[in-house]
Amino acid sequence: SFLFLKKYFIDNKNFKIDFIFSSFKKSFSIPNGSCLISSKEIKYYNKKDLYLTSKFDNLWLKGHLKKKKYLATNSGYKLSEEKKYLKIFKKYSLMNNSVFGNISNLSNKILKRIDLQKNTKIRTLNYKYFRKKLLKRNKLNIPKIVDTNNFCPNFFPVFFKNKTLRDLFIKKLHKEKFYFPIHWKTNRNLLKRYNIKSNLYNLEISFIIDQRIDKSRIDKVCNLMVGLK
């Protein structure tokens, strides 16, 4: 979606961005919450104060604990077990997305305990380490390093030659209990309208670089790429 927006703004030089937002769930294990920044007054309607209810947080916590228990086992990847907590998270999302309100009490408590400066340092070091390891691989095109002095990367994007190869690698990751995100599909009409020829969604996977991964696990991810052409 970022690539599409970048293309859109280049084609529409008179278009001005008046807001940006980022979901905290993309980076931290919390029930909900986003940061919305705008150059204009932010108006909202049908606001529901999530501080006054616990049913959303309790449901999320139930799914979180089931996922944590599943990841802690050594039984390997089992789709049936994974579906149990995914079903809970799906139900939670439907409930949570049905209202517009303040960040929940549990999310707020978790965020207050996070050392954001430390997290930024971890991301930067992991990003550089991923790049260093992948530079040693043959037949890989690694982009120039991001200026991490002024910018903290959210993930390390990797693109495959085709969707089949990308999906095969995802299966290998799942067997080792690595769950890296792939991004929303880009609307075909938008791709055509703005002359974006390749649907990058089908080729990309985002390697996490935050507090959930360390050098030993980065080494393991890179080793899983051996044999992929």
Short mmCIF file of C-alpha atoms in Angstrom, two decimals:
data_model
loop_
_atom_site.label_atom_id
_atom_site.label_comp_id
_atom_site.label_asym_id
_atom_site.label_seq_id
_atom_site.Cartn_x
_atom_site.Cartn_y
_atom_site.Cartn_z
CA SER A 1 0.00 0.00 0.00
CA PHE A 2 2.92 2.35 0.66
CA LEU A 3 4.22 1.84 -2.88
CA PHE A 4 0.80 2.65 -4.28
CA LEU A 5 0.48 5.81 -2.16
CA LYS A 6 3.95 6.94 -3.18
CA LYS A 7 3.03 6.45 -6.84
CA TYR A 8 -0.28 8.27 -6.31
CA PHE A 9 1.33 11.29 -4.71
CA ILE A 10 3.96 11.53 -7.45
CA ASP A 11 1.23 11.53 -10.10
CA ASN A 12 -0.85 14.02 -8.16
CA LYS A 13 1.59 16.78 -7.21
CA ASN A 14 -1.19 19.05 -5.95
CA PHE A 15 -2.46 16.38 -3.56
CA LYS A 16 -1.59 17.10 0.08
CA ILE A 17 -1.52 14.52 2.85
CA ASP A 18 -3.56 15.70 5.82
CA PHE A 19 -3.26 12.63 8.06
CA ILE A 20 -1.15 9.59 8.84
CA PHE A 21 -1.83 6.66 11.14
CA SER A 22 -0.08 3.58 12.44
CA SER A 23 -1.46 0.57 14.28
CA PHE A 24 0.40 -0.38 17.45
CA LYS A 25 -0.57 -4.02 16.82
CA LYS A 26 1.90 -4.15 13.92
CA SER A 27 4.77 -3.83 16.37
CA PHE A 28 3.58 -5.00 19.77
CA SER A 29 1.40 -7.73 21.20
CA ILE A 30 -1.55 -5.60 22.31
CA PRO A 31 -5.33 -5.84 21.74
CA ASN A 32 -5.85 -2.55 19.90
CA GLY A 33 -4.81 1.05 19.43
CA SER A 34 -3.52 3.29 16.68
CA CYS A 35 -1.80 6.64 16.51
CA LEU A 36 -3.58 9.19 14.31
CA ILE A 37 -1.88 12.47 13.43
CA SER A 38 -3.50 15.14 11.29
CA SER A 39 -2.86 18.72 10.24
CA LYS A 40 -6.60 19.31 10.69
CA GLU A 41 -9.04 18.85 13.54
CA ILE A 42 -9.90 15.19 14.03
CA LYS A 43 -13.64 14.62 14.25
CA TYR A 44 -15.24 11.39 15.37
CA TYR A 45 -18.75 10.05 15.82
CA ASN A 46 -20.44 7.24 17.77
CA LYS A 47 -17.48 7.09 20.10
CA LYS A 48 -17.52 4.28 22.66
CA ASP A 49 -15.21 4.43 25.65
CA LEU A 50 -13.37 1.12 25.71
CA TYR A 51 -12.14 1.85 29.23
CA LEU A 52 -15.62 1.00 30.50
CA THR A 53 -15.73 -2.53 29.13
CA SER A 54 -13.44 -5.54 29.50
CA LYS A 55 -15.05 -8.01 27.12
CA PHE A 56 -12.83 -7.00 24.20
CA ASP A 57 -9.62 -7.25 26.22
CA ASN A 58 -10.62 -10.51 27.86
CA LEU A 59 -11.39 -12.15 24.52
CA TRP A 60 -8.08 -10.97 23.04
CA LEU A 61 -6.22 -12.21 26.12
CA LYS A 62 -7.85 -15.63 25.74
CA GLY A 63 -6.61 -15.89 22.15
CA HIS A 64 -3.19 -14.52 23.09
CA LEU A 65 -2.71 -17.15 25.80
CA LYS A 66 -3.76 -19.97 23.45
CA LYS A 67 -1.32 -18.73 20.83
CA LYS A 68 1.46 -18.42 23.42
CA LYS A 69 0.81 -21.98 24.61
CA TYR A 70 0.81 -23.26 21.02
CA LEU A 71 4.11 -21.53 20.21
CA ALA A 72 5.70 -22.91 23.38
CA THR A 73 5.03 -26.54 22.43
CA ASN A 74 7.46 -28.66 20.45
CA SER A 75 4.82 -30.48 18.44
CA GLY A 76 5.67 -28.65 15.23
CA TYR A 77 3.30 -26.86 12.93
CA LYS A 78 -0.31 -28.08 13.19
CA LEU A 79 -2.95 -26.19 11.25
CA SER A 80 -5.75 -27.50 13.49
CA GLU A 81 -4.08 -26.05 16.60
CA GLU A 82 -3.33 -22.78 14.88
CA LYS A 83 -6.97 -22.41 13.84
CA LYS A 84 -8.08 -22.46 17.49
CA TYR A 85 -6.50 -19.16 18.42
CA LEU A 86 -7.05 -17.66 14.97
CA LYS A 87 -10.77 -18.26 15.41
CA ILE A 88 -10.71 -16.33 18.70
CA PHE A 89 -8.75 -13.46 17.14
CA LYS A 90 -11.20 -13.30 14.24
CA LYS A 91 -14.12 -13.02 16.64
CA TYR A 92 -12.24 -10.37 18.58
CA SER A 93 -11.52 -8.35 15.44
CA LEU A 94 -15.20 -8.33 14.47
CA MET A 95 -16.16 -7.05 17.92
CA ASN A 96 -13.33 -4.56 18.22
CA ASN A 97 -13.78 -3.14 14.72
CA SER A 98 -17.49 -2.58 15.32
CA VAL A 99 -16.78 0.42 17.57
CA PHE A 100 -14.67 3.55 17.49
CA GLY A 101 -13.25 4.64 20.79
CA ASN A 102 -10.27 5.11 23.04
CA ILE A 103 -7.45 2.62 23.27
CA SER A 104 -8.40 -0.13 25.70
CA ASN A 105 -7.20 -0.33 29.28
CA LEU A 106 -5.02 -3.41 28.69
CA SER A 107 -3.39 -1.93 25.57
CA ASN A 108 -2.63 1.28 27.44
CA LYS A 109 -1.00 -0.60 30.32
CA ILE A 110 1.17 -2.65 27.96
CA LEU A 111 2.31 0.41 25.97
CA LYS A 112 3.33 2.26 29.14
CA ARG A 113 5.74 -0.59 29.98
CA ILE A 114 7.49 -0.55 26.59
CA ASP A 115 10.89 1.13 26.29
CA LEU A 116 10.53 2.64 22.81
CA GLN A 117 14.14 3.84 22.60
CA LYS A 118 15.40 0.35 23.40
CA ASN A 119 13.00 -1.12 20.84
CA THR A 120 14.29 1.30 18.19
CA LYS A 121 17.86 0.20 18.88
CA ILE A 122 16.91 -3.49 18.61
CA ARG A 123 15.16 -2.92 15.28
CA THR A 124 18.11 -1.04 13.84
CA LEU A 125 20.66 -3.68 14.89
CA ASN A 126 18.49 -6.57 13.62
CA TYR A 127 17.89 -4.80 10.31
CA LYS A 128 21.63 -4.37 9.78
CA TYR A 129 22.33 -7.97 10.81
CA PHE A 130 19.71 -9.36 8.40
CA ARG A 131 21.25 -7.32 5.60
CA LYS A 132 24.77 -8.46 6.49
CA LYS A 133 23.73 -12.14 6.46
CA LEU A 134 21.78 -11.92 3.21
CA LEU A 135 24.57 -10.05 1.43
CA LYS A 136 26.57 -13.27 1.63
CA ARG A 137 23.93 -15.18 -0.34
CA ASN A 138 24.42 -15.58 -4.05
CA LYS A 139 21.78 -14.42 -6.53
CA LEU A 140 20.19 -12.02 -4.06
CA ASN A 141 19.74 -8.35 -4.84
CA ILE A 142 20.00 -6.41 -1.60
CA PRO A 143 18.97 -2.73 -1.71
CA LYS A 144 21.12 0.03 -0.30
CA ILE A 145 21.01 0.27 3.46
CA VAL A 146 18.39 2.55 4.99
CA ASP A 147 19.72 5.59 6.84
CA THR A 148 18.95 4.27 10.30
CA ASN A 149 20.25 7.45 11.92
CA ASN A 150 17.09 9.29 10.97
CA PHE A 151 14.70 6.42 10.33
CA CYS A 152 13.73 3.29 12.25
CA PRO A 153 12.73 0.44 9.88
CA ASN A 154 9.63 -1.58 10.74
CA PHE A 155 10.74 -4.76 8.99
CA PHE A 156 13.15 -6.18 6.41
CA PRO A 157 11.25 -6.77 3.14
CA VAL A 158 12.23 -9.73 0.96
CA PHE A 159 10.90 -10.31 -2.55
CA PHE A 160 10.80 -13.66 -4.34
CA LYS A 161 10.77 -14.37 -8.07
CA ASN A 162 7.24 -15.74 -7.94
CA LYS A 163 4.36 -16.43 -5.56
CA THR A 164 4.95 -20.20 -5.54
CA LEU A 165 8.47 -19.74 -4.23
CA ARG A 166 7.31 -17.18 -1.68
CA ASP A 167 4.55 -19.48 -0.39
CA LEU A 168 6.96 -22.42 -0.20
CA PHE A 169 9.27 -20.40 1.99
CA ILE A 170 6.34 -19.36 4.22
CA LYS A 171 5.54 -23.05 4.80
CA LYS A 172 9.15 -23.68 5.76
CA LEU A 173 8.97 -20.77 8.20
CA HIS A 174 5.74 -22.07 9.76
CA LYS A 175 7.26 -25.47 10.40
CA GLU A 176 9.94 -23.73 12.42
CA LYS A 177 7.34 -21.48 14.07
CA PHE A 178 8.32 -18.28 12.36
CA TYR A 179 5.27 -16.17 11.54
CA PHE A 180 6.29 -13.22 9.39
CA PRO A 181 3.65 -10.89 7.94
CA ILE A 182 2.57 -10.53 4.35
CA HIS A 183 0.65 -7.45 3.38
CA TRP A 184 -2.78 -6.57 2.06
CA LYS A 185 -3.50 -7.34 -1.54
CA THR A 186 -3.41 -4.35 -3.84
CA ASN A 187 -6.59 -3.68 -5.79
CA ARG A 188 -6.14 -4.72 -9.44
CA ASN A 189 -7.93 -1.60 -10.68
CA LEU A 190 -5.52 0.60 -8.76
CA LEU A 191 -2.53 -1.25 -10.18
CA LYS A 192 -3.87 -0.70 -13.68
CA ARG A 193 -4.89 2.91 -13.10
CA TYR A 194 -1.48 3.98 -11.81
CA ASN A 195 0.52 1.75 -14.15
CA ILE A 196 2.03 -0.42 -11.43
CA LYS A 197 2.88 -3.55 -13.39
CA SER A 198 3.79 -5.99 -10.62
CA ASN A 199 1.55 -7.00 -7.76
CA LEU A 200 4.27 -7.02 -5.10
CA TYR A 201 1.89 -8.52 -2.55
CA ASN A 202 2.31 -11.92 -4.19
CA LEU A 203 6.10 -11.77 -4.03
CA GLU A 204 6.92 -10.16 -0.69
CA ILE A 205 7.33 -11.30 2.89
CA SER A 206 8.37 -9.02 5.74
CA PHE A 207 11.05 -10.34 8.09
CA ILE A 208 10.36 -9.07 11.60
CA ILE A 209 13.26 -7.19 13.20
CA ASP A 210 11.80 -6.17 16.54
CA GLN A 211 12.12 -7.60 20.06
CA ARG A 212 10.63 -10.93 18.96
CA ILE A 213 13.80 -12.03 17.16
CA ASP A 214 17.53 -12.18 17.92
CA LYS A 215 20.73 -13.03 16.03
CA SER A 216 20.43 -16.79 16.53
CA ARG A 217 16.93 -16.84 15.07
CA ILE A 218 17.96 -14.52 12.24
CA ASP A 219 20.70 -17.04 11.42
CA LYS A 220 18.07 -19.77 11.36
CA VAL A 221 15.80 -17.82 9.01
CA CYS A 222 18.68 -17.17 6.62
CA ASN A 223 19.64 -20.86 6.69
CA LEU A 224 16.09 -21.78 5.70
CA MET A 225 16.64 -19.84 2.48
CA VAL A 226 19.35 -22.30 1.42
CA GLY A 227 18.09 -24.34 -1.53
CA LEU A 228 15.58 -21.74 -2.69
CA LYS A 229 16.29 -20.63 -6.24
#
